[in-house]
CSV table of C-alpha atoms and ligand atoms in Angstrom, one decimal:
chain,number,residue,atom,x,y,z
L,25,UNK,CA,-6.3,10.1,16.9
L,26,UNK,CA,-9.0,10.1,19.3
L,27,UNK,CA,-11.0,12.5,17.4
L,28,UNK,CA,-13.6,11.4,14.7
L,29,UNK,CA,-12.7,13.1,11.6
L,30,UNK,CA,-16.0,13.0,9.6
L,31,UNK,CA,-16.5,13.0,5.6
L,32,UNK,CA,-20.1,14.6,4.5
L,33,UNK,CA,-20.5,14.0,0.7
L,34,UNK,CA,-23.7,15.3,-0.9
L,35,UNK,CA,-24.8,13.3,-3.5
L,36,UNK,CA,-24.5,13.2,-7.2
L,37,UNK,CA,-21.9,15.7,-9.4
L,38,UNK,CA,-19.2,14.8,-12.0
L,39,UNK,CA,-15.3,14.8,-12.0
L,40,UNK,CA,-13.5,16.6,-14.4
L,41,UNK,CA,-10.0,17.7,-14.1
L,42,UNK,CA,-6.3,17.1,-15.0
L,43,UNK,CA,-4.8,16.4,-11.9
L,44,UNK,CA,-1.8,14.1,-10.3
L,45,UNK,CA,-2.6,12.1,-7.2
L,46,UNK,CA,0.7,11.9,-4.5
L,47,UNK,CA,3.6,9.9,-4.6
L,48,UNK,CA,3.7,5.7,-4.1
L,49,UNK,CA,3.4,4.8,-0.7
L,50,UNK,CA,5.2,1.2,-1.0
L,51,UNK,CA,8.5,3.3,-3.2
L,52,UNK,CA,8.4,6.0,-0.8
L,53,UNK,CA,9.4,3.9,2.3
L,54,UNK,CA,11.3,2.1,0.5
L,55,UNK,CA,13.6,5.3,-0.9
L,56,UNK,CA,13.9,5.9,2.5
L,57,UNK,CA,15.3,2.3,3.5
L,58,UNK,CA,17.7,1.9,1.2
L,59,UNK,CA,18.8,5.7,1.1
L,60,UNK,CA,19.8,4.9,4.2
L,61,UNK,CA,21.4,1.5,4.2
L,62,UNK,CA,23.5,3.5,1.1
L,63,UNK,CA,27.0,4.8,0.9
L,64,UNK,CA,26.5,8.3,0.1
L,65,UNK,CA,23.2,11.0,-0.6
L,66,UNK,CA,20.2,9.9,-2.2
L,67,UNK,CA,17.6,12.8,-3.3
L,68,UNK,CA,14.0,11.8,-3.8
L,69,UNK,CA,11.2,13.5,-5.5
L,70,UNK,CA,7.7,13.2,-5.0
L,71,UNK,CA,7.7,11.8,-2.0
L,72,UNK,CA,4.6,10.9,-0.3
L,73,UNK,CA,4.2,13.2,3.0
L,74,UNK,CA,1.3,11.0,4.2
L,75,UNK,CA,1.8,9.6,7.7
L,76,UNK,CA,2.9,6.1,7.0
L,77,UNK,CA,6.3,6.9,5.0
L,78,UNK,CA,6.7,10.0,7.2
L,79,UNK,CA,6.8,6.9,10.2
L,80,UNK,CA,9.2,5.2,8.6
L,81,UNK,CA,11.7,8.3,7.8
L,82,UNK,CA,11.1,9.3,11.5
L,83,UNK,CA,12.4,5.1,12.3
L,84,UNK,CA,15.6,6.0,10.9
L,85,UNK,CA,16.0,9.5,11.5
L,86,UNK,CA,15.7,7.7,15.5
L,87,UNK,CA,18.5,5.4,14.1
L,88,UNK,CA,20.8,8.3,13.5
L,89,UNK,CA,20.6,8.6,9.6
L,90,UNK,CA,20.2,12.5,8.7
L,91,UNK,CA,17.0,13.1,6.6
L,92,UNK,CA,16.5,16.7,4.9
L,93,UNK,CA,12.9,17.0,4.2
L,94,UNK,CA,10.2,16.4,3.2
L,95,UNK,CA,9.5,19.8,1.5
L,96,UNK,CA,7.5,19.7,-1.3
L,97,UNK,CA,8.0,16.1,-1.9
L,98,UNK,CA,12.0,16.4,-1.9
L,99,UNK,CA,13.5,14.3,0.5
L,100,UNK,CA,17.7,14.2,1.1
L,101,UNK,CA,19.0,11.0,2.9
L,102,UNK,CA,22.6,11.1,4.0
L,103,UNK,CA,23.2,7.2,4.2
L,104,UNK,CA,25.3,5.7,6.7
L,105,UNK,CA,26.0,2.1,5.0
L,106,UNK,CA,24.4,-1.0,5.5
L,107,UNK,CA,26.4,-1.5,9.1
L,108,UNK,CA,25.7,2.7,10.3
L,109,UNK,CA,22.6,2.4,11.8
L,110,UNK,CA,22.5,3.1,15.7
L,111,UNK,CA,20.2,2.2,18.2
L,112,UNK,CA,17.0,4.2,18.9
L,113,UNK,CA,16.7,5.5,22.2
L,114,UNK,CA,13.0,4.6,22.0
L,115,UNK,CA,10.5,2.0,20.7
L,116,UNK,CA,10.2,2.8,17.1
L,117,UNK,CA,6.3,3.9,16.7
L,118,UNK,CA,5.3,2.8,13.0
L,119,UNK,CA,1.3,3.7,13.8
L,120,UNK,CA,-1.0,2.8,11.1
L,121,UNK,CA,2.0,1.4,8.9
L,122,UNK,CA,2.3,-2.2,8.0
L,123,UNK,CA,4.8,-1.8,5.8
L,124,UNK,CA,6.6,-0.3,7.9
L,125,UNK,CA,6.5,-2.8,10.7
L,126,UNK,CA,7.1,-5.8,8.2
L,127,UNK,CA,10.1,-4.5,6.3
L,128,UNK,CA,11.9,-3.4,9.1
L,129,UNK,CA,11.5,-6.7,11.0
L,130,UNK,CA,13.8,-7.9,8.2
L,131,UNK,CA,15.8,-5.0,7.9
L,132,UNK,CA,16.3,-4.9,11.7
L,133,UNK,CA,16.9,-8.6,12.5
L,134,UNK,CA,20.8,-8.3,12.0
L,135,UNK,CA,21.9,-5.3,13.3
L,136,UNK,CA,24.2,-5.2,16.2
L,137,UNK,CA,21.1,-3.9,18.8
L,138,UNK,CA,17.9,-4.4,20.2
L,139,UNK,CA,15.4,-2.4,19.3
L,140,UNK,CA,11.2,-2.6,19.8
L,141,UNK,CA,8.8,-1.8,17.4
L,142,UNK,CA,5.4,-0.4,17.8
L,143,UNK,CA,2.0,0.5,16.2
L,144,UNK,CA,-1.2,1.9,16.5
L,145,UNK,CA,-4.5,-0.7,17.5
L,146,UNK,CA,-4.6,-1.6,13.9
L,147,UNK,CA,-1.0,-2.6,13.8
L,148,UNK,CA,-0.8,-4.0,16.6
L,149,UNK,CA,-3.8,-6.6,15.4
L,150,UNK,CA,-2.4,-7.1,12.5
L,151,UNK,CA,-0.8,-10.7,11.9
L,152,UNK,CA,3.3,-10.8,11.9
L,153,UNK,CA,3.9,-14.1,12.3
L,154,UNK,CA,4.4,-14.1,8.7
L,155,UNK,CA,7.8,-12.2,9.6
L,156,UNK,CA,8.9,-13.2,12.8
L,157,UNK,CA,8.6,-17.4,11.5
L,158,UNK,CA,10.7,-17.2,8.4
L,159,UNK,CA,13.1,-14.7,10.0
L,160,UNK,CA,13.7,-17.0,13.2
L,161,UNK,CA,14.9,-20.0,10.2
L,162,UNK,CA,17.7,-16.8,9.6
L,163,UNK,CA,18.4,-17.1,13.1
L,164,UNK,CA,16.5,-14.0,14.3
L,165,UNK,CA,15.2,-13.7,17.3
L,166,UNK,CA,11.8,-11.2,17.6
L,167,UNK,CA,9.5,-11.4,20.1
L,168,UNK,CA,5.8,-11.0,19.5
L,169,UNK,CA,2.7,-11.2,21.7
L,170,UNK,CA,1.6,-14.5,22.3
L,171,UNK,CA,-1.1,-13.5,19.3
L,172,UNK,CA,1.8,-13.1,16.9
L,173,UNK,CA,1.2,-9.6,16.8
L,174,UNK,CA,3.5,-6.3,17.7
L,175,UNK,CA,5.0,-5.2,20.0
L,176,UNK,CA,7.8,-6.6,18.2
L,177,UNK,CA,11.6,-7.2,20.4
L,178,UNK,CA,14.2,-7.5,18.1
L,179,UNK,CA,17.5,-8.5,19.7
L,180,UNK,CA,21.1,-8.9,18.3
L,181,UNK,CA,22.0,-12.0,17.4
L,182,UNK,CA,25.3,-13.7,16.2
L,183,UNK,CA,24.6,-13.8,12.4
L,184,UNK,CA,21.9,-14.5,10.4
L,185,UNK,CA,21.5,-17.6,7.6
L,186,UNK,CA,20.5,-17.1,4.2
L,187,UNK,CA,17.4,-19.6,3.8
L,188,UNK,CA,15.4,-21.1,0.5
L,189,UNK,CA,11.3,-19.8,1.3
L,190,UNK,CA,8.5,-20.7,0.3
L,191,UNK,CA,6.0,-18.7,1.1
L,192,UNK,CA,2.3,-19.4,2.1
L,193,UNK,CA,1.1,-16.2,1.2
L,194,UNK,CA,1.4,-13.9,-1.5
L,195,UNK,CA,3.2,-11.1,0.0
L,196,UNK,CA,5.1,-8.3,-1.2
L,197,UNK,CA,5.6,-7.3,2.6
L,198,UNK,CA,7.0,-10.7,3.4
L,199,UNK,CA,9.0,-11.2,0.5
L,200,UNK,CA,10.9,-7.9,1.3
L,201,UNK,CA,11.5,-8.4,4.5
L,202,UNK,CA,13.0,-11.6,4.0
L,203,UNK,CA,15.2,-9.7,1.2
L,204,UNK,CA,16.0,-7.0,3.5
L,205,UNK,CA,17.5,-9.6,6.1
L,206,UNK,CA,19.2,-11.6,3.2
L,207,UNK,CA,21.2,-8.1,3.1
L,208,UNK,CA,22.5,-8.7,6.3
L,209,UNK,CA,22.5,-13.1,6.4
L,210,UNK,CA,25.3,-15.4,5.1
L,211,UNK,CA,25.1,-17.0,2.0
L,212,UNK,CA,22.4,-16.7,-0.4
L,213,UNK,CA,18.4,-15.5,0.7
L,214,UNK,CA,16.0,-17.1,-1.6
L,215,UNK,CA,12.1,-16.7,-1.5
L,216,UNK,CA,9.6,-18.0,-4.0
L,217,UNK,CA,6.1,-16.7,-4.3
L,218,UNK,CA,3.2,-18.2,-4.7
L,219,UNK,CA,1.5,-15.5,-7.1
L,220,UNK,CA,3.7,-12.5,-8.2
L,221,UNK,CA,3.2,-9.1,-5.8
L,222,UNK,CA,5.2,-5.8,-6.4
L,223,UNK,CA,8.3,-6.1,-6.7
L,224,UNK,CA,9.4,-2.5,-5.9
L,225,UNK,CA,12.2,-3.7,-3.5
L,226,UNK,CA,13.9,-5.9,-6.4
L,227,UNK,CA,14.0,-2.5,-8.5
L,228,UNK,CA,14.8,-0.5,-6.4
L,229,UNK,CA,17.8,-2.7,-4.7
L,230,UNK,CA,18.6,-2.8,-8.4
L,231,UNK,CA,18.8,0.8,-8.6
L,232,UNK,CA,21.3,0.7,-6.1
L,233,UNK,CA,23.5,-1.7,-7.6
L,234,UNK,CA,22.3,-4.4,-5.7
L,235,UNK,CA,21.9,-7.5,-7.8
L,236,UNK,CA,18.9,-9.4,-7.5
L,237,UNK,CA,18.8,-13.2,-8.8
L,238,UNK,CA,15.6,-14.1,-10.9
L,239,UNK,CA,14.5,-18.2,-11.4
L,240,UNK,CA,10.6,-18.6,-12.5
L,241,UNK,CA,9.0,-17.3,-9.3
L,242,UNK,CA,11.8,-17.5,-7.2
L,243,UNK,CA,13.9,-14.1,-6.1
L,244,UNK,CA,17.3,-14.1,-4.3
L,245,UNK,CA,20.2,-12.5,-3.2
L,246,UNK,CA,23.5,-13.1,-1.7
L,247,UNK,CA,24.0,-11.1,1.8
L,248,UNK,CA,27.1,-8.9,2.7
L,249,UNK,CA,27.3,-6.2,-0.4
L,250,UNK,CA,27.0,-2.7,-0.2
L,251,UNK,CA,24.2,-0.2,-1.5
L,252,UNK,CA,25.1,3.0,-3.5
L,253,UNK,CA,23.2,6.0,-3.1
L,254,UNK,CA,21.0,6.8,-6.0
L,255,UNK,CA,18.2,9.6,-6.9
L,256,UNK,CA,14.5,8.4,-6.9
L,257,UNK,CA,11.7,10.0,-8.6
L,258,UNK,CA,8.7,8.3,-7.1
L,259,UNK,CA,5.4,8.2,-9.4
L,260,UNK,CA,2.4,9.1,-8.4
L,261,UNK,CA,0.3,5.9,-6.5
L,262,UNK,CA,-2.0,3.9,-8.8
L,263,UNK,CA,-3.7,3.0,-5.5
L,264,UNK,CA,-4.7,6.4,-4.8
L,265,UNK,CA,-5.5,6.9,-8.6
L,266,UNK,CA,-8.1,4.1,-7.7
L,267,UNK,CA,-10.3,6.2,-6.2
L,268,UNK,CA,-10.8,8.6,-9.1
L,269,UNK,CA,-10.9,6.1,-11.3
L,270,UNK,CA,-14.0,4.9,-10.1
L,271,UNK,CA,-15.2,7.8,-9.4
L,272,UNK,CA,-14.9,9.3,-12.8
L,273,UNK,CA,-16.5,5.7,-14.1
L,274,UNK,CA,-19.9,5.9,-12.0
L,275,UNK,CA,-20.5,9.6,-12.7
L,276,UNK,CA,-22.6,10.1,-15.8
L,277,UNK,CA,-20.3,12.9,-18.0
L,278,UNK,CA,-17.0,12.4,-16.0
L,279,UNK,CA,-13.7,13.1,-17.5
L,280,UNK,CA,-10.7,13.2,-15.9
L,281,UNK,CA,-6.8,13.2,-16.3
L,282,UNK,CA,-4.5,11.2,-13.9
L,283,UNK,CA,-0.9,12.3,-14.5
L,284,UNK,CA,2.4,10.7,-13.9
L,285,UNK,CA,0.9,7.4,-12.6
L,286,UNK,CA,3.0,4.0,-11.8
L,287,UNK,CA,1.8,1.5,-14.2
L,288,UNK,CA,4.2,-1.4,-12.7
L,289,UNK,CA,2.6,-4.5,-14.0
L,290,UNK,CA,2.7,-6.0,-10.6
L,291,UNK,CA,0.4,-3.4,-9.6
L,292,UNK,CA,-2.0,-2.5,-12.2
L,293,UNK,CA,-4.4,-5.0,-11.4
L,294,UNK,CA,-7.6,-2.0,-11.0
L,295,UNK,CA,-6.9,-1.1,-14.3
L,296,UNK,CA,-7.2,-4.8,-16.0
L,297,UNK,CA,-10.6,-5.2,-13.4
L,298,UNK,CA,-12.2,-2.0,-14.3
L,299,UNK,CA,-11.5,-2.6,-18.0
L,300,UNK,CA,-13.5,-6.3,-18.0
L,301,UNK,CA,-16.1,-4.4,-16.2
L,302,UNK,CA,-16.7,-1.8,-18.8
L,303,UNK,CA,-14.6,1.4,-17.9
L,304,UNK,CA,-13.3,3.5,-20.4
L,305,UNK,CA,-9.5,4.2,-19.2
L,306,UNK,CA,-7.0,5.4,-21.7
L,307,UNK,CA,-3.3,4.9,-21.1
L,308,UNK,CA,-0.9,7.4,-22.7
L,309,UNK,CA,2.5,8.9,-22.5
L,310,UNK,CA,4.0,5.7,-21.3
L,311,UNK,CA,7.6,6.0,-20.2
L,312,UNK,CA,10.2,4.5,-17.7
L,313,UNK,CA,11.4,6.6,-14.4
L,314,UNK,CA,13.6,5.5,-12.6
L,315,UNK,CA,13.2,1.9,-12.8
L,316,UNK,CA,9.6,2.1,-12.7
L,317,UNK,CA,7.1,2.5,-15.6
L,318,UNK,CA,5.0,5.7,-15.7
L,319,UNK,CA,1.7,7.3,-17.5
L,320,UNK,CA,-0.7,9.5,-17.7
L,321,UNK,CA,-4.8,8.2,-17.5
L,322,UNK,CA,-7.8,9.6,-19.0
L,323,UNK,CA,-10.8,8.2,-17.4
L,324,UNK,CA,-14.2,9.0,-18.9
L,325,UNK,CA,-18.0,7.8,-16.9
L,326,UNK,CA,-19.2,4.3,-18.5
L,327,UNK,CA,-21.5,1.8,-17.7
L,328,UNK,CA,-20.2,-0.9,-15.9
L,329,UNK,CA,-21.2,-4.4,-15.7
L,330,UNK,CA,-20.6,-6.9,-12.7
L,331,UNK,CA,-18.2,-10.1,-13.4
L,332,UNK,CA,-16.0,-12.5,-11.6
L,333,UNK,CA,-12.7,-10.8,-10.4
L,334,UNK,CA,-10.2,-13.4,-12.0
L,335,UNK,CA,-8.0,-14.7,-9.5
L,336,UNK,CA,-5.0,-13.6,-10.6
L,337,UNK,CA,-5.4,-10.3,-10.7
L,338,UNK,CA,-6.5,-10.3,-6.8
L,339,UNK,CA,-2.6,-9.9,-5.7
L,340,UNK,CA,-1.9,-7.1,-8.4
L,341,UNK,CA,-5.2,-5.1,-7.1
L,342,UNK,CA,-4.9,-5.6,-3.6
L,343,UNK,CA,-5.3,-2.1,-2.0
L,344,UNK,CA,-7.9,-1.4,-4.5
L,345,UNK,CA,-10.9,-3.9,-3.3
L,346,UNK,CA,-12.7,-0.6,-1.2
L,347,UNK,CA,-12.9,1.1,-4.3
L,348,UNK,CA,-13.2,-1.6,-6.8
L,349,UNK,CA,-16.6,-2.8,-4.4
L,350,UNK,CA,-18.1,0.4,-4.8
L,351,UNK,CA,-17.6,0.2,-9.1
L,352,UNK,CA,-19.7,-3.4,-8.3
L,353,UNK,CA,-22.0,-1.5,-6.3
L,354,UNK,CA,-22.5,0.4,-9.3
L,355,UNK,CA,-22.6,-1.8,-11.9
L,356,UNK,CA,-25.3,-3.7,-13.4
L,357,UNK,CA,-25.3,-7.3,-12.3
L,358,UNK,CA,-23.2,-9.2,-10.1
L,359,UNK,CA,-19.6,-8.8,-8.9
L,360,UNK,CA,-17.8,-12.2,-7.5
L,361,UNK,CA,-14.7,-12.0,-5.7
L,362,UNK,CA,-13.0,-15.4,-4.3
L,363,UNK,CA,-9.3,-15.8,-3.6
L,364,UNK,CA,-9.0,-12.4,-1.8
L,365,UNK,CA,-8.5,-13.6,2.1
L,366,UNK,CA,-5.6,-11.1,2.4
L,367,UNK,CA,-8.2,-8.6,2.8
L,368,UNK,CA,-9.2,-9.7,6.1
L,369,UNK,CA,-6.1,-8.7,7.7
L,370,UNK,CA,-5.5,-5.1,6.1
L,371,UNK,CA,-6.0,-1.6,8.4
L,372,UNK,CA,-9.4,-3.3,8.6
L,373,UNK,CA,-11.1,-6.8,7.9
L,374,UNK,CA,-11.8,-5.0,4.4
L,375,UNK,CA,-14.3,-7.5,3.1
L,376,UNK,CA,-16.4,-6.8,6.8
L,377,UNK,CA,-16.4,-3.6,7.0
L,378,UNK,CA,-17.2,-2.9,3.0
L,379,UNK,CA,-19.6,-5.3,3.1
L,380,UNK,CA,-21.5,-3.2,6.7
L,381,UNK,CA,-21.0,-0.3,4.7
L,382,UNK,CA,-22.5,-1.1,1.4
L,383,UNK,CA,-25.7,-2.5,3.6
L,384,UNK,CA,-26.3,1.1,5.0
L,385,UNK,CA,-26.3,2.5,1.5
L,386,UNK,CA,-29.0,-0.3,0.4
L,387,UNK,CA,-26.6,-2.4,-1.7
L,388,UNK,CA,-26.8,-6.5,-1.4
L,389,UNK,CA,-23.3,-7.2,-0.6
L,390,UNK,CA,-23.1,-10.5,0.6
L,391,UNK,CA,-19.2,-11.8,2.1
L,392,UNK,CA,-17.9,-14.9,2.1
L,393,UNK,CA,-14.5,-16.1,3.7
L,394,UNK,CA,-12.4,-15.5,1.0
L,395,UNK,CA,-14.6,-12.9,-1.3
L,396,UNK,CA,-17.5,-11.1,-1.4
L,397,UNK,CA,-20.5,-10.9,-3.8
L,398,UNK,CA,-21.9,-7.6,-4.6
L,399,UNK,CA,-25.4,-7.1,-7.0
L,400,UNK,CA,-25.1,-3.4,-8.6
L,401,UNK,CA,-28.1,-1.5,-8.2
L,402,UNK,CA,-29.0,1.8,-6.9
L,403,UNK,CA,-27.3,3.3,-3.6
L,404,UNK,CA,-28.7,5.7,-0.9
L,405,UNK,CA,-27.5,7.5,1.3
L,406,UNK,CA,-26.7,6.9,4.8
L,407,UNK,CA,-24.2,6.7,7.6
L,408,UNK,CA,-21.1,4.0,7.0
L,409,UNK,CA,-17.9,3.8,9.0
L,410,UNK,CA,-14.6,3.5,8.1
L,411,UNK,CA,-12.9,1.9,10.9
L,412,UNK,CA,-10.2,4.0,10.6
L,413,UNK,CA,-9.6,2.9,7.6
L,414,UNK,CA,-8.0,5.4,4.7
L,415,UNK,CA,-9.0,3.0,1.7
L,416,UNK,CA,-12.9,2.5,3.2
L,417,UNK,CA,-13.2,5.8,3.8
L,418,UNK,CA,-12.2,7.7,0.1
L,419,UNK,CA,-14.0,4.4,-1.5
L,420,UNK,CA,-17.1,5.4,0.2
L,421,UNK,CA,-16.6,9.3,-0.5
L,422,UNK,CA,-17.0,8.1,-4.3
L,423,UNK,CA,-19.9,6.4,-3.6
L,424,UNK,CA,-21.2,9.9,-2.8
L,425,UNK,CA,-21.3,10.6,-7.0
L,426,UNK,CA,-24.0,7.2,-7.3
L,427,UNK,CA,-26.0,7.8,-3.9
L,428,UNK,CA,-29.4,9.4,-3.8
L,429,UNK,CA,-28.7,11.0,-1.0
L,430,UNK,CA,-25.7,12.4,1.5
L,431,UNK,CA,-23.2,9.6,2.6
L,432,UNK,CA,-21.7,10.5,6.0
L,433,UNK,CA,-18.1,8.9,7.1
L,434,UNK,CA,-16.7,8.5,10.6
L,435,UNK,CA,-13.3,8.2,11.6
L,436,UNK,CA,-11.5,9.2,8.3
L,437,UNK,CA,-8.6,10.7,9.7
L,438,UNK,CA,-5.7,7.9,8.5
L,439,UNK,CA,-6.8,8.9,4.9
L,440,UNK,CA,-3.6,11.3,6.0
L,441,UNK,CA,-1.7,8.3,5.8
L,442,UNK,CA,-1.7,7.3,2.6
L,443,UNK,CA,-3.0,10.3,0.6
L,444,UNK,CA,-2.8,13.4,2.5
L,445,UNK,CA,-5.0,16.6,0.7
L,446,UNK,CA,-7.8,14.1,-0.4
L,447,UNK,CA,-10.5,16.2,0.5
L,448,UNK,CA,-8.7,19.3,-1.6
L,449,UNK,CA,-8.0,16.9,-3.8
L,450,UNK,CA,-11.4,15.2,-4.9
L,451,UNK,CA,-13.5,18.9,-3.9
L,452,UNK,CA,-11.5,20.2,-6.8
L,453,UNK,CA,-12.6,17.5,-9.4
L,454,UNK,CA,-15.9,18.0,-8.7
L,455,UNK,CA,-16.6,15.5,-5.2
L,456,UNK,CA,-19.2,17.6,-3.1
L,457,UNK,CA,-16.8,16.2,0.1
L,458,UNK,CA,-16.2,18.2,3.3
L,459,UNK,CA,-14.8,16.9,6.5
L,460,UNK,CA,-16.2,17.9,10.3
L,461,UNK,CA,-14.1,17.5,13.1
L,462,UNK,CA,-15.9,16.1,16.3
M,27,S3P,C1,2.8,-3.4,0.4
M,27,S3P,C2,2.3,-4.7,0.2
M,27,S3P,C3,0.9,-5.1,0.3
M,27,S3P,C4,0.0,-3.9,0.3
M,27,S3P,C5,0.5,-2.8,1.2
M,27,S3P,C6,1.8,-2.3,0.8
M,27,S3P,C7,4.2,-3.1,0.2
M,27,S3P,O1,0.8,-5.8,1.5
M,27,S3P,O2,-1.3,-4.3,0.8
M,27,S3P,O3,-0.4,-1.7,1.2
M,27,S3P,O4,4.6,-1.9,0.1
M,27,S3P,O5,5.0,-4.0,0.2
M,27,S3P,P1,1.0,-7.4,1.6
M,27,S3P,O6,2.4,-7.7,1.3
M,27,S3P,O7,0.6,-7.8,3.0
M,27,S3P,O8,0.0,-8.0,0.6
């Protein structure tokens, strides 16, 4: 990915459209995980084909699971049991994929080999001692860099213990990794969080008949059960749905419809946000699929006003600061967000690299170690830079619709790994986006 993949987005325009965004990223490596740890074939539909859940079915494809797929979203997974897995002949490369990397520290940690995982520059900054820690109290044993960062060693080890955790951070990546290796630990796994995060992995497990304990804020299971194979229709990802949801808010005479969205409450926290700050979203045709709740969303433009994120919803908005910064930029008054240090240690240091960005385009957007605050205004244009960072990058091809002038966007080619067809995608709608190779 040495090339810079350029967005160019002339300014101004409206979206209007009915249109569905692709498929969760968190459910879709997840369908994979535990199609695989299953006893018998597990379809999936609506799969994401971006490149961080196409990492992780290429992990276990290396592990010798058979994988049909993905076309058109359909995915087959032939599991091979929870003890089935073999050992890669390879490192396992999980390149821009966190989730990846975290769950299958867990996942791996009590298998019967030794097996290395790997990542891109990103990844392999990106803090895992949140993992490796609790997992060595199971009895794992990984290896980091002395950094606490990947390459990651995993090596067999006698057994692992179920453990009672508490842990420091609020972390749906930590708290299913920890689940994952309960799977394989004696006893019971317990973890506790300290603010609720998705809980996909608890449904999901669920959905494979794999009971989950529930006390207050605690979540546990006992290790040494089996998983049965079960279909998976994955919604569409309310953190890509993000993007056109502010989108549609800052440009005067949007109107747009998002279909098939997941509306899990532990991840709907754009929705509550945008809401406080004025935006007019309409949820309809609520329903459950498969375990997780769906519906459609009618966005229409509004004006927005600036306020103080609550804190609480920081956890259930997490992937959706990029975006949710440029809706301040836009709105009239001040935007405070505290309680959002997590965002220093995503693909990028989100609150850095927003905050650089928002200067080119003229916006006062002042960070702080745990937040930033943003004063809405006018934007220009100008030059910004993602970092290679899929979220910065569609969050500032938005920004295109408020600017008085042409945004330009280096190094936007892992938008492919969480929303592959973006470009198609928003050009459609109404975004005046192309992309330049360089
Ligand atoms: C994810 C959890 C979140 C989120 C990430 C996906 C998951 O990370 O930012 O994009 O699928 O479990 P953290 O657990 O680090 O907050």
């Amino acid at each position: 990915m040495s090339s810079n993949l350029r967005f160019e987005v002339r300014p101004g325009g409206v979206l209007r459209g009915d249109i569905r965004v692709p498929g969760d990223k968190s459910i879709s490596h997840r369908s994979i995980m535990l199609g695989s740890l299953a006893w018998g074939t597990t379809q999936v539909e609506g799969f994401l084909e971006g490149d961080d859940a196409l990492a992780t079915l290429r992990a276990f494809r290396a592990m010798g699971v058979e994988i049909e797929g993905p076309a058109d979203g359909k995915v087959t997974i032939h599991g091979v049991g929870t003890h089935g897995l073999q050992a890669p002949d390879e490192p396992l490369d999980l390149g821009n994929s966190g989730t990846s990397m975290r769950l299958l520290a867990g996942l791996l940690a009590g298998q019967g080999f030794e097996v290395t995982l790997i990542g891109d520059d990103s990844l392999s900054r990106r803090p895992m001692k949140r993992v490796t820690e609790p997992l060595a109290l199971m009895g794992a044993e990984i290896n980091t860099t002395p950094k606490g960062t990947a390459p990651l060693v995993i090596r067999p080890v006698d057994g692992l213990r179920g453990i009672d955790y508490e842990m420091p951070v609020a972390s749906a990546q930590v708290k299913s990794c920890l689940l994952l290796a309960g799977l394989y630990a004696d006893g019971e796994t317990w973890v506790t969080e300290p603010a609720p995060t998705r809980d996909h992995t608890e449904r999901m497990l669920r959905g494979f008949g794999y009971e989950v304990m529930e006390e207050g804020p605690r979540r546990g299971l006992r290790g040494g059960g089996s998983l049965t194979a079960c279909d998976i229709d994955v919604p569409s990802d309310i953190s890509s749905a993000a993007f056109f949801l502010v989108g549609a808010s800052i440009a005067e005479g949007s109107e747009l419809t998002l279909r098939h969205v997941g509306m899990n409450p532990t991840r709907d926290g754009v929705i509550n946000i945008l809401r406080r700050m004025g935006a007019d979203i309409v949820v309809s045709n609520e329903r459950e699929v498969g375990g997780e709740p769906v519906a459609d969303l009618r966005v229409r433009s509004a004006r927005l006003k600036g306020i103080r994120i609550p804190k609480d919803q920081v956890p259930l908005a997490i992937d959706e600061f990029p975006a949710l910064f440029v809706a301040a930029a836009c709105a009239e008054g001040e935007t405070v967000l505290t309680g959002a240090e997590e965002l220093r240690v995503k693909e990028s240091d989100r609150i850095q690299v927003m905050a650089d960005g928002l200067q080119a385009l003229g916006v006062q957007a002042d960070p702080t170690p745990d937040g930033i605050v943003i004063q809405g205004g006018s934007l220009s244009g100008g030059r910004v830079d993602s970092h290679g960072d899929h979220r910065i990058a569609m969050a500032f091809a938005m920004a295109a619709l408020r600017a008085d002038g042409e945004i330009v966007i280096d190094d936007c080619a892992n938008v492919n790994t969480s929303f592959p067809g973006f470009v198609a995608l928003a050009a459609s709608t109404g975004l005046q986006i192309g992309a330049s190779d360089e």
